[in-house]
Structure formats: structure tokens, C-alpha cells
XYZ file of C-alpha atoms in Angstrom:
130
model
C 54.436 -3.824 112.534
C 52.739 -7.198 112.860
C 49.376 -7.757 111.212
C 46.956 -9.196 113.730
C 43.653 -10.730 112.660
C 41.233 -10.924 115.554
C 37.574 -11.517 116.257
C 35.626 -11.950 119.482
C 32.079 -13.190 119.853
C 29.725 -14.841 122.335
C 27.561 -17.908 122.024
C 24.653 -19.072 124.153
C 25.147 -21.801 126.741
C 23.541 -24.458 124.564
C 25.063 -27.574 123.045
C 24.339 -26.384 119.490
C 26.887 -23.626 120.157
C 29.650 -26.218 119.757
C 28.798 -26.819 116.087
C 28.378 -23.072 115.552
C 31.849 -22.454 116.988
C 33.329 -25.112 114.670
C 31.642 -23.598 111.617
C 32.742 -20.080 112.553
C 36.388 -20.993 113.144
C 36.564 -22.981 109.890
C 35.062 -20.147 107.865
C 37.070 -17.430 109.565
C 40.453 -19.150 109.331
C 39.771 -20.014 105.694
C 38.988 -16.359 104.991
C 42.280 -15.401 106.658
C 44.110 -17.749 104.259
C 45.203 -20.258 106.888
C 46.065 -23.762 105.657
C 43.643 -26.627 106.178
C 46.287 -28.559 108.152
C 45.992 -25.847 110.813
C 42.235 -25.353 110.494
C 41.378 -29.006 111.225
C 43.129 -29.240 114.635
C 41.970 -25.699 115.513
C 38.366 -26.755 114.862
C 38.796 -29.807 117.073
C 40.464 -27.894 119.917
C 37.883 -25.075 119.830
C 35.111 -27.672 119.866
C 36.591 -29.266 123.010
C 37.111 -25.900 124.709
C 33.528 -24.784 124.039
C 32.208 -28.168 125.203
C 34.220 -27.811 128.409
C 32.951 -24.256 128.925
C 29.365 -25.456 128.557
C 29.958 -28.103 131.213
C 31.294 -25.571 133.728
C 28.897 -24.613 136.486
C 27.660 -21.160 135.566
C 24.362 -19.286 135.543
C 22.245 -20.261 132.535
C 21.980 -16.678 131.325
C 25.772 -16.365 130.941
C 27.285 -16.794 127.508
C 30.491 -18.458 126.363
C 33.076 -15.954 125.141
C 35.330 -16.851 122.222
C 38.283 -14.933 120.864
C 40.293 -16.024 117.830
C 43.567 -14.238 117.095
C 46.079 -14.898 114.315
C 49.410 -13.141 113.925
C 50.529 -13.044 110.302
C 54.087 -12.246 111.405
C 54.790 -15.450 113.345
C 51.766 -17.574 112.357
C 50.620 -17.895 115.976
C 46.970 -18.827 116.313
C 45.311 -18.222 119.681
C 41.935 -19.675 120.616
C 40.497 -18.271 123.846
C 37.299 -19.503 125.447
C 35.859 -18.054 128.622
C 32.905 -18.975 130.775
C 31.419 -17.696 133.990
C 32.404 -20.828 135.896
C 34.778 -20.987 138.833
C 38.134 -22.731 138.755
C 40.590 -23.549 136.010
C 40.386 -26.181 133.271
C 42.195 -29.478 133.784
C 43.537 -31.698 131.040
C 42.465 -35.240 131.858
C 43.225 -38.614 130.341
C 39.985 -40.128 129.035
C 39.388 -43.828 129.595
C 38.511 -46.216 126.782
C 34.801 -45.886 127.689
C 34.672 -42.070 127.722
C 32.812 -40.613 124.742
C 34.701 -37.302 124.697
C 37.735 -35.483 125.964
C 40.294 -36.481 123.357
C 40.409 -33.252 121.350
C 42.678 -31.370 123.719
C 45.001 -34.362 124.009
C 45.192 -34.607 120.226
C 45.797 -30.882 119.946
C 48.636 -31.057 122.439
C 50.211 -33.952 120.513
C 49.848 -32.314 117.085
C 52.913 -30.151 116.367
C 50.989 -28.124 113.758
C 48.316 -27.165 116.285
C 50.558 -25.051 118.511
C 48.225 -25.565 121.444
C 49.105 -23.950 124.721
C 47.081 -23.350 127.825
C 47.000 -19.810 129.102
C 44.583 -18.899 131.845
C 43.897 -15.413 133.069
C 42.076 -14.453 136.240
C 38.325 -14.091 135.730
C 38.451 -10.357 136.457
C 41.157 -9.783 133.833
C 39.819 -11.708 130.865
C 40.137 -9.897 127.596
C 40.675 -10.651 123.957
C 44.030 -9.695 122.556
C 47.747 -10.147 122.889
C 49.131 -10.733 126.362
């Protein structure tokens, strides 16, 4: 039977939540014994996902949900971020003048990151294996 490490938590809809998410994922993945070459891109991707969630139109009292799952059997790392906003995320190509938006592109280009986009309907969001 596969060993599955998993944690779910919520952060407030405030920009300081981005740095909190980065610190939590770094600490957690380190505690799970995951290599730094996986932790670094995971930190960057989670930072971008939380930033995107904070930019989604949603009531101010709603929190950002985060779920981090790691399968020891196949090494798969899943980072899930949910918000109360409508619509689905879109990967965009930032221009030279844009100050952000490169983390997801880097994650998609980094073969060690294993980034994939998996969206579930808002009514069916949950933390765990699909």
C-alpha cells in the first residue's frame, strides 16, 4: 500500500499569505525528506498559485485553501490551491514589462517539478487523490 503524506490548510486573503505558503511548503517538504531540487520549484509554483488565488474576485472573508500531497511510492507531489472565485485559471505569457507570472511557466518547463494543471468543479473540491 502506498504511503501518502498529506496536509490541508487555509490562509487569509492577504498578500502576506504568499510568504507564509512558501515557508510552510519548504518546511513541510523538508520534513518529509524531499530533495531540495524538488522543494525549490514547488515553492515557486505554490507562490504563483496562491498569488493567483488572491487576485481572483472573491468575497474578502473567504480564505485560500491549500492542499499538499506527496506519494512516497511514485514520488508524485501535488499542490492544490482553491479560492472562492469564479472561472478557471489560465496560463499566460508575461511580457518583458510584467513584474510577475513567470513561476508557473518555469514550473511547466522544469522536468523535476512535475507540474500539471488539474481543475475540479467548485462544488467538488477536496484534498486527496483523484
